[in-house]
Amino acid sequence: MNEFTVNDLYNFIEDTYDEDDTYHFARDLSGNHQIRAVLIDSTRVLKLEDLLTYTIRRFRYENGYSSIDGCENNNEINYNDDEETVKDEEEIIEDFIDENQYDKNIDDDNMYLEEEIGGSNDDTPLSIENVIDIESLVQWYDSNAKISGLRSLPKLVIVIYNFDLLDPVIMEKYIYILNEYKDRIPIVLLLGISSVYRGVDAIHERYSYSVERLLKFKEFYLSDSIHDFDELITRFFICNHFGVKVGIKVYNFLNDIYGRLKISLKYFELSIKHIINYYFYSNPLSILTTIDLENISPRISLLNEYHVEMIRVQLSFRRFVENFINEHDQPEIARCLLEDDNFVKSILPVILRDMRNYHQNFAVAFEIVHSLQRYVDPKLIKAKYELYSYALKHPGLGEHKHVQYLLYEFKKLKSQELKHFLNHFQNVLEQNLEKAECARSEIQKLREFHERLEQIEALSQHSIRSPKKIKKQKSSTSEIYNTSIPKSDISSSSSQEFTDQFTKLITSIFEYLQVFFKVKLRHYSTNTLYEIFYWEESHSLESLFLPEIRKSIVTALRRPKQYLNCKCCPDESDDDDDEIDPAGKILYTQDDRCILYKLLVGFGKFIHTDDLLESFENIIKKENRDITNDETK
């Protein structure tokens, strides 16, 4: 998380309990130990007791006491103003799940707690070592508040990450318990939603209204997430000159699910890994995307006739062949491309080199378009991720209406603004001299534009100084004065010349940029064998990261043998009765939930509970005839 989000979280914790409270708990959280953050992994919690125990133990540990947490080597945790000694997280987790050790220590501490409370006085705060459950935690807060005041007490911040993976039944009970004590303990509950594209919907879908109204919903986002997502897109897709890229459907999926305000680097990374894995497993031509162009021969020698046939069936390659007939009038080359495998292999280095040059030139031109917005109209700047989505749509970014608008507004630039833009353009080219072919070929043209602008500016400065010089000249005779050219005429003439020269220059640059953007930012499908580099099939990605959960559950309930590979159930495909749908057949060996589901489907919309129960009993008693009615219920 970035600093902005951390500050937002701090402010949220500070503001909690400030309203309608007698005491103010807010302190400088970053400089003092005024919070005790209990970090809970929901995937490790199996029951309510685990969650409560986990909370108490972490609170004890965060307050510097961990003798019952399995610290056999007498490691002490000392807090001071300079440093904090923290135990390894994995060791803490292992201590928490050590139930035998915990039960033993709890019994000992319960005896000690009774003695301590019975013989204590109002001037002695309860020790943290006596906090073993929620009630003793309340007593710890109460006793310390009487002695040192509530201002000195830390807030108990409970952070549950992967919250939507936690059993809702457990979490609802946990929230009810915390709510009962919220007036006596400054509890702040922070929930981490792992399914970022669902957000707070994960709570609305699974929890009752009575629980929701106990929570104070406030969502936290990365304040600078658009910039971060821009950087992500730039590194993955724009600056990556050789490798697997994506088409518009896949890109929109990544953008909608993981981009903008709800950015998730983790899930974005998982998606990219899936794309790469799926692509390399499913496409034999993916071998060409990792070729080192300086040492290309060994890789191409691995291609067999099957690879060559796959190349020939690509749409872009067929268009490439047709161009030799229709545009270049070279049918013999077209015939060789269709019949001679070795000829196809020999021309592959040229095709792959053209693709790499396209990506390199695209990255340079893309940077120029993005920066041009700042000089033309700062109020309408579009982020890189949005510009890149335009680039993936036909006919490409170079001919998109947004770029055309930028070029139209470009002609309105003043001299100083144009100079800044040309300087930036030239710097971008100089930085990419070793990376992009267009940087070497275009930089001379930019230098010419820059020199012309400097000459025009010099002319402008001369037109300003000329009237001043004439004014300083002393007219000795009236004849000399009368024969002199008027100042207004000199000024207007020089100004008109400057305007004409500047208009010609900016028109020339405008025409140059039109061609530059159209060629360098053309759509990727204009390249031969673009199919090798661009993964355009989005169905696999969507089905993996946005599964049809209901459909999967129904499939498992209808066909447990097939879905769960259950060994006790007979093979559904071996059923001799063709009239019975295997998916609808009820077997006593199947899971109880499968049996109930199939009975519900059989009953239809009108369900009588007694009939459902009787049918269920009749089926499961085939497996165990000694089962009682109460056990069945």
PDB file of N, CA, C and O in Angstrom, residues 216-263:
ATOM      1  N   LYS A 216     -19.511  -0.132  10.463  1.00  0.00           N
ATOM      2  CA  LYS A 216     -19.387   1.197   9.865  1.00  0.00           C
ATOM      3  C   LYS A 216     -18.556   1.042   8.599  1.00  0.00           C
ATOM      4  O   LYS A 216     -17.331   0.943   8.641  1.00  0.00           O
ATOM      5  N   PHE A 217     -19.230   1.025   7.447  1.00  0.00           N
ATOM      6  CA  PHE A 217     -18.533   0.746   6.201  1.00  0.00           C
ATOM      7  C   PHE A 217     -17.742   1.955   5.738  1.00  0.00           C
ATOM      8  O   PHE A 217     -18.258   3.065   5.645  1.00  0.00           O
ATOM      9  N   LYS A 218     -16.499   1.722   5.467  1.00  0.00           N
ATOM     10  CA  LYS A 218     -15.640   2.744   4.856  1.00  0.00           C
ATOM     11  C   LYS A 218     -14.604   2.006   4.016  1.00  0.00           C
ATOM     12  O   LYS A 218     -13.825   1.222   4.544  1.00  0.00           O
ATOM     13  N   GLU A 219     -14.622   2.251   2.716  1.00  0.00           N
ATOM     14  CA  GLU A 219     -13.695   1.576   1.808  1.00  0.00           C
ATOM     15  C   GLU A 219     -12.445   2.423   1.617  1.00  0.00           C
ATOM     16  O   GLU A 219     -12.517   3.647   1.501  1.00  0.00           O
ATOM     17  N   PHE A 220     -11.298   1.765   1.579  1.00  0.00           N
ATOM     18  CA  PHE A 220     -10.023   2.437   1.387  1.00  0.00           C
ATOM     19  C   PHE A 220      -9.434   2.021   0.044  1.00  0.00           C
ATOM     20  O   PHE A 220      -9.362   0.834  -0.269  1.00  0.00           O
ATOM     21  N   TYR A 221      -9.016   3.015  -0.731  1.00  0.00           N
ATOM     22  CA  TYR A 221      -8.428   2.752  -2.040  1.00  0.00           C
ATOM     23  C   TYR A 221      -7.039   3.357  -2.093  1.00  0.00           C
ATOM     24  O   TYR A 221      -6.701   4.270  -1.341  1.00  0.00           O
ATOM     25  N   LEU A 222      -6.234   2.853  -2.998  1.00  0.00           N
ATOM     26  CA  LEU A 222      -4.938   3.468  -3.263  1.00  0.00           C
ATOM     27  C   LEU A 222      -5.178   4.821  -3.913  1.00  0.00           C
ATOM     28  O   LEU A 222      -5.764   4.908  -4.986  1.00  0.00           O
ATOM     29  N   SER A 223      -4.716   5.868  -3.249  1.00  0.00           N
ATOM     30  CA  SER A 223      -5.017   7.217  -3.734  1.00  0.00           C
ATOM     31  C   SER A 223      -4.394   7.490  -5.092  1.00  0.00           C
ATOM     32  O   SER A 223      -4.910   8.256  -5.885  1.00  0.00           O
ATOM     33  N   ASP A 224      -3.263   6.868  -5.350  1.00  0.00           N
ATOM     34  CA  ASP A 224      -2.572   7.122  -6.618  1.00  0.00           C
ATOM     35  C   ASP A 224      -2.608   5.882  -7.500  1.00  0.00           C
ATOM     36  O   ASP A 224      -1.653   5.578  -8.204  1.00  0.00           O
ATOM     37  N   SER A 225      -3.724   5.155  -7.445  1.00  0.00           N
ATOM     38  CA  SER A 225      -3.777   3.858  -8.117  1.00  0.00           C
ATOM     39  C   SER A 225      -3.722   3.981  -9.635  1.00  0.00           C
ATOM     40  O   SER A 225      -3.223   3.097 -10.315  1.00  0.00           O
ATOM     41  N   ILE A 226      -4.260   5.077 -10.185  1.00  0.00           N
ATOM     42  CA  ILE A 226      -4.235   5.233 -11.637  1.00  0.00           C
ATOM     43  C   ILE A 226      -2.796   5.317 -12.129  1.00  0.00           C
ATOM     44  O   ILE A 226      -2.429   4.699 -13.130  1.00  0.00           O
ATOM     45  N   HIS A 227      -1.968   6.068 -11.400  1.00  0.00           N
ATOM     46  CA  HIS A 227      -0.553   6.156 -11.781  1.00  0.00           C
ATOM     47  C   HIS A 227       0.113   4.791 -11.670  1.00  0.00           C
ATOM     48  O   HIS A 227       0.911   4.393 -12.522  1.00  0.00           O
ATOM     49  N   ASP A 228      -0.213   4.041 -10.598  1.00  0.00           N
ATOM     50  CA  ASP A 228       0.383   2.720 -10.412  1.00  0.00           C
ATOM     51  C   ASP A 228      -0.057   1.755 -11.514  1.00  0.00           C
ATOM     52  O   ASP A 228       0.741   0.968 -12.023  1.00  0.00           O
ATOM     53  N   PHE A 229      -1.338   1.821 -11.861  1.00  0.00           N
ATOM     54  CA  PHE A 229      -1.830   0.946 -12.913  1.00  0.00           C
ATOM     55  C   PHE A 229      -1.220   1.323 -14.258  1.00  0.00           C
ATOM     56  O   PHE A 229      -0.926   0.455 -15.083  1.00  0.00           O
ATOM     57  N   ASP A 230      -1.030   2.613 -14.488  1.00  0.00           N
ATOM     58  CA  ASP A 230      -0.343   3.063 -15.696  1.00  0.00           C
ATOM     59  C   ASP A 230       1.056   2.469 -15.779  1.00  0.00           C
ATOM     60  O   ASP A 230       1.508   2.024 -16.841  1.00  0.00           O
ATOM     61  N   GLU A 231       1.754   2.478 -14.652  1.00  0.00           N
ATOM     62  CA  GLU A 231       3.109   1.933 -14.617  1.00  0.00           C
ATOM     63  C   GLU A 231       3.081   0.433 -14.909  1.00  0.00           C
ATOM     64  O   GLU A 231       3.949  -0.099 -15.611  1.00  0.00           O
ATOM     65  N   LEU A 232       2.070  -0.239 -14.380  1.00  0.00           N
ATOM     66  CA  LEU A 232       1.930  -1.678 -14.609  1.00  0.00           C
ATOM     67  C   LEU A 232       1.714  -1.981 -16.094  1.00  0.00           C
ATOM     68  O   LEU A 232       2.361  -2.865 -16.664  1.00  0.00           O
ATOM     69  N   ILE A 233       0.799  -1.242 -16.714  1.00  0.00           N
ATOM     70  CA  ILE A 233       0.508  -1.439 -18.131  1.00  0.00           C
ATOM     71  C   ILE A 233       1.740  -1.119 -18.980  1.00  0.00           C
ATOM     72  O   ILE A 233       2.044  -1.815 -19.959  1.00  0.00           O
ATOM     73  N   THR A 234       2.455  -0.065 -18.601  1.00  0.00           N
ATOM     74  CA  THR A 234       3.649   0.323 -19.362  1.00  0.00           C
ATOM     75  C   THR A 234       4.688  -0.778 -19.332  1.00  0.00           C
ATOM     76  O   THR A 234       5.287  -1.125 -20.358  1.00  0.00           O
ATOM     77  N   ARG A 235       4.919  -1.358 -18.176  1.00  0.00           N
ATOM     78  CA  ARG A 235       5.964  -2.383 -18.062  1.00  0.00           C
ATOM     79  C   ARG A 235       5.572  -3.687 -18.746  1.00  0.00           C
ATOM     80  O   ARG A 235       6.391  -4.334 -19.387  1.00  0.00           O
ATOM     81  N   PHE A 236       4.295  -4.071 -18.588  1.00  0.00           N
ATOM     82  CA  PHE A 236       3.863  -5.364 -19.112  1.00  0.00           C
ATOM     83  C   PHE A 236       3.678  -5.337 -20.629  1.00  0.00           C
ATOM     84  O   PHE A 236       4.085  -6.258 -21.323  1.00  0.00           O
ATOM     85  N   PHE A 237       3.044  -4.296 -21.140  1.00  0.00           N
ATOM     86  CA  PHE A 237       2.563  -4.336 -22.513  1.00  0.00           C
ATOM     87  C   PHE A 237       3.224  -3.336 -23.456  1.00  0.00           C
ATOM     88  O   PHE A 237       3.272  -3.585 -24.655  1.00  0.00           O
ATOM     89  N   ILE A 238       3.709  -2.209 -22.950  1.00  0.00           N
ATOM     90  CA  ILE A 238       4.237  -1.168 -23.838  1.00  0.00           C
ATOM     91  C   ILE A 238       5.747  -1.276 -23.979  1.00  0.00           C
ATOM     92  O   ILE A 238       6.271  -1.316 -25.093  1.00  0.00           O
ATOM     93  N   CYS A 239       6.447  -1.331 -22.858  1.00  0.00           N
ATOM     94  CA  CYS A 239       7.918  -1.401 -22.907  1.00  0.00           C
ATOM     95  C   CYS A 239       8.429  -2.813 -23.150  1.00  0.00           C
ATOM     96  O   CYS A 239       9.611  -3.005 -23.410  1.00  0.00           O
ATOM     97  N   ASN A 240       7.553  -3.803 -23.060  1.00  0.00           N
ATOM     98  CA  ASN A 240       7.945  -5.184 -23.323  1.00  0.00           C
ATOM     99  C   ASN A 240       7.931  -5.404 -24.835  1.00  0.00           C
ATOM    100  O   ASN A 240       6.908  -5.713 -25.429  1.00  0.00           O
ATOM    101  N   HIS A 241       9.098  -5.221 -25.461  1.00  0.00           N
ATOM    102  CA  HIS A 241       9.154  -5.212 -26.925  1.00  0.00           C
ATOM    103  C   HIS A 241       9.029  -6.595 -27.547  1.00  0.00           C
ATOM    104  O   HIS A 241       8.706  -6.722 -28.723  1.00  0.00           O
ATOM    105  N   PHE A 242       9.322  -7.627 -26.770  1.00  0.00           N
ATOM    106  CA  PHE A 242       9.235  -8.986 -27.306  1.00  0.00           C
ATOM    107  C   PHE A 242       8.605  -9.872 -26.245  1.00  0.00           C
ATOM    108  O   PHE A 242       9.087  -9.953 -25.118  1.00  0.00           O
ATOM    109  N   GLY A 243       7.545 -10.535 -26.560  1.00  0.00           N
ATOM    110  CA  GLY A 243       6.868 -11.381 -25.595  1.00  0.00           C
ATOM    111  C   GLY A 243       5.382 -11.421 -25.865  1.00  0.00           C
ATOM    112  O   GLY A 243       4.882 -10.837 -26.823  1.00  0.00           O
ATOM    113  N   VAL A 244       4.648 -12.125 -25.000  1.00  0.00           N
ATOM    114  CA  VAL A 244       3.212 -12.301 -25.192  1.00  0.00           C
ATOM    115  C   VAL A 244       2.488 -11.033 -24.776  1.00  0.00           C
ATOM    116  O   VAL A 244       2.717 -10.480 -23.715  1.00  0.00           O
ATOM    117  N   LYS A 245       1.585 -10.564 -25.634  1.00  0.00           N
ATOM    118  CA  LYS A 245       0.738  -9.421 -25.337  1.00  0.00           C
ATOM    119  C   LYS A 245      -0.713  -9.857 -25.443  1.00  0.00           C
ATOM    120  O   LYS A 245      -0.987 -11.039 -25.699  1.00  0.00           O
ATOM    121  N   VAL A 246      -1.653  -8.933 -25.224  1.00  0.00           N
ATOM    122  CA  VAL A 246      -3.066  -9.302 -25.201  1.00  0.00           C
ATOM    123  C   VAL A 246      -3.855  -8.448 -26.176  1.00  0.00           C
ATOM    124  O   VAL A 246      -3.452  -7.345 -26.542  1.00  0.00           O
ATOM    125  N   GLY A 247      -5.006  -8.989 -26.590  1.00  0.00           N
ATOM    126  CA  GLY A 247      -5.929  -8.251 -27.435  1.00  0.00           C
ATOM    127  C   GLY A 247      -6.890  -7.425 -26.601  1.00  0.00           C
ATOM    128  O   GLY A 247      -6.814  -7.406 -25.370  1.00  0.00           O
ATOM    129  N   ILE A 248      -7.835  -6.771 -27.244  1.00  0.00           N
ATOM    130  CA  ILE A 248      -8.709  -5.816 -26.573  1.00  0.00           C
ATOM    131  C   ILE A 248      -9.643  -6.494 -25.576  1.00  0.00           C
ATOM    132  O   ILE A 248      -9.901  -5.953 -24.488  1.00  0.00           O
ATOM    133  N   LYS A 249     -10.156  -7.677 -25.872  1.00  0.00           N
ATOM    134  CA  LYS A 249     -11.083  -8.345 -24.955  1.00  0.00           C
ATOM    135  C   LYS A 249     -10.387  -8.733 -23.656  1.00  0.00           C
ATOM    136  O   LYS A 249     -10.918  -8.510 -22.566  1.00  0.00           O
ATOM    137  N   VAL A 250      -9.207  -9.301 -23.777  1.00  0.00           N
ATOM    138  CA  VAL A 250      -8.453  -9.699 -22.583  1.00  0.00           C
ATOM    139  C   VAL A 250      -8.042  -8.464 -21.796  1.00  0.00           C
ATOM    140  O   VAL A 250      -8.126  -8.426 -20.563  1.00  0.00           O
ATOM    141  N   TYR A 251      -7.600  -7.432 -22.515  1.00  0.00           N
ATOM    142  CA  TYR A 251      -7.162  -6.209 -21.843  1.00  0.00           C
ATOM    143  C   TYR A 251      -8.315  -5.559 -21.087  1.00  0.00           C
ATOM    144  O   TYR A 251      -8.138  -5.102 -19.944  1.00  0.00           O
ATOM    145  N   ASN A 252      -9.479  -5.508 -21.684  1.00  0.00           N
ATOM    146  CA  ASN A 252     -10.634  -4.925 -21.008  1.00  0.00           C
ATOM    147  C   ASN A 252     -11.003  -5.720 -19.759  1.00  0.00           C
ATOM    148  O   ASN A 252     -11.425  -5.155 -18.748  1.00  0.00           O
ATOM    149  N   PHE A 253     -10.853  -7.036 -19.832  1.00  0.00           N
ATOM    150  CA  PHE A 253     -11.123  -7.866 -18.655  1.00  0.00           C
ATOM    151  C   PHE A 253     -10.162  -7.499 -17.521  1.00  0.00           C
ATOM    152  O   PHE A 253     -10.583  -7.269 -16.386  1.00  0.00           O
ATOM    153  N   LEU A 254      -8.876  -7.445 -17.822  1.00  0.00           N
ATOM    154  CA  LEU A 254      -7.887  -7.079 -16.806  1.00  0.00           C
ATOM    155  C   LEU A 254      -8.134  -5.670 -16.281  1.00  0.00           C
ATOM    156  O   LEU A 254      -8.012  -5.408 -15.082  1.00  0.00           O
ATOM    157  N   ASN A 255      -8.489  -4.781 -17.175  1.00  0.00           N
ATOM    158  CA  ASN A 255      -8.705  -3.386 -16.814  1.00  0.00           C
ATOM    159  C   ASN A 255      -9.932  -3.229 -15.908  1.00  0.00           C
ATOM    160  O   ASN A 255      -9.883  -2.536 -14.890  1.00  0.00           O
ATOM    161  N   ASP A 256     -11.029  -3.891 -16.270  1.00  0.00           N
ATOM    162  CA  ASP A 256     -12.268  -3.756 -15.505  1.00  0.00           C
ATOM    163  C   ASP A 256     -12.179  -4.421 -14.137  1.00  0.00           C
ATOM    164  O   ASP A 256     -12.715  -3.915 -13.155  1.00  0.00           O
ATOM    165  N   ILE A 257     -11.510  -5.568 -14.083  1.00  0.00           N
ATOM    166  CA  ILE A 257     -11.494  -6.329 -12.843  1.00  0.00           C
ATOM    167  C   ILE A 257     -10.430  -5.836 -11.876  1.00  0.00           C
ATOM    168  O   ILE A 257     -10.669  -5.692 -10.683  1.00  0.00           O
ATOM    169  N   TYR A 258      -9.232  -5.555 -12.377  1.00  0.00           N
ATOM    170  CA  TYR A 258      -8.113  -5.272 -11.484  1.00  0.00           C
ATOM    171  C   TYR A 258      -7.571  -3.858 -11.594  1.00  0.00           C
ATOM    172  O   TYR A 258      -6.628  -3.506 -10.902  1.00  0.00           O
ATOM    173  N   GLY A 259      -8.123  -3.061 -12.500  1.00  0.00           N
ATOM    174  CA  GLY A 259      -7.560  -1.737 -12.718  1.00  0.00           C
ATOM    175  C   GLY A 259      -8.253  -0.650 -11.933  1.00  0.00           C
ATOM    176  O   GLY A 259      -9.172  -0.883 -11.156  1.00  0.00           O
ATOM    177  N   ARG A 260      -7.777   0.576 -12.152  1.00  0.00           N
ATOM    178  CA  ARG A 260      -8.355   1.782 -11.581  1.00  0.00           C
ATOM    179  C   ARG A 260      -8.410   1.710 -10.057  1.00  0.00           C
ATOM    180  O   ARG A 260      -7.441   1.365  -9.406  1.00  0.00           O
ATOM    181  N   LEU A 261      -9.578   2.022  -9.442  1.00  0.00           N
ATOM    182  CA  LEU A 261      -9.632   2.189  -7.992  1.00  0.00           C
ATOM    183  C   LEU A 261      -9.401   0.892  -7.228  1.00  0.00           C
ATOM    184  O   LEU A 261      -8.863   0.894  -6.140  1.00  0.00           O
ATOM    185  N   LYS A 262      -9.810  -0.238  -7.808  1.00  0.00           N
ATOM    186  CA  LYS A 262      -9.696  -1.497  -7.083  1.00  0.00           C
ATOM    187  C   LYS A 262      -8.529  -2.324  -7.605  1.00  0.00           C
ATOM    188  O   LYS A 262      -8.628  -3.523  -7.805  1.00  0.00           O
ATOM    189  N   ILE A 263      -7.418  -1.670  -7.798  1.00  0.00           N
ATOM    190  CA  ILE A 263      -6.265  -2.346  -8.361  1.00  0.00           C
ATOM    191  C   ILE A 263      -5.757  -3.427  -7.414  1.00  0.00           C
ATOM    192  O   ILE A 263      -5.694  -3.241  -6.195  1.00  0.00           O
TER     193      ILE A 263
END
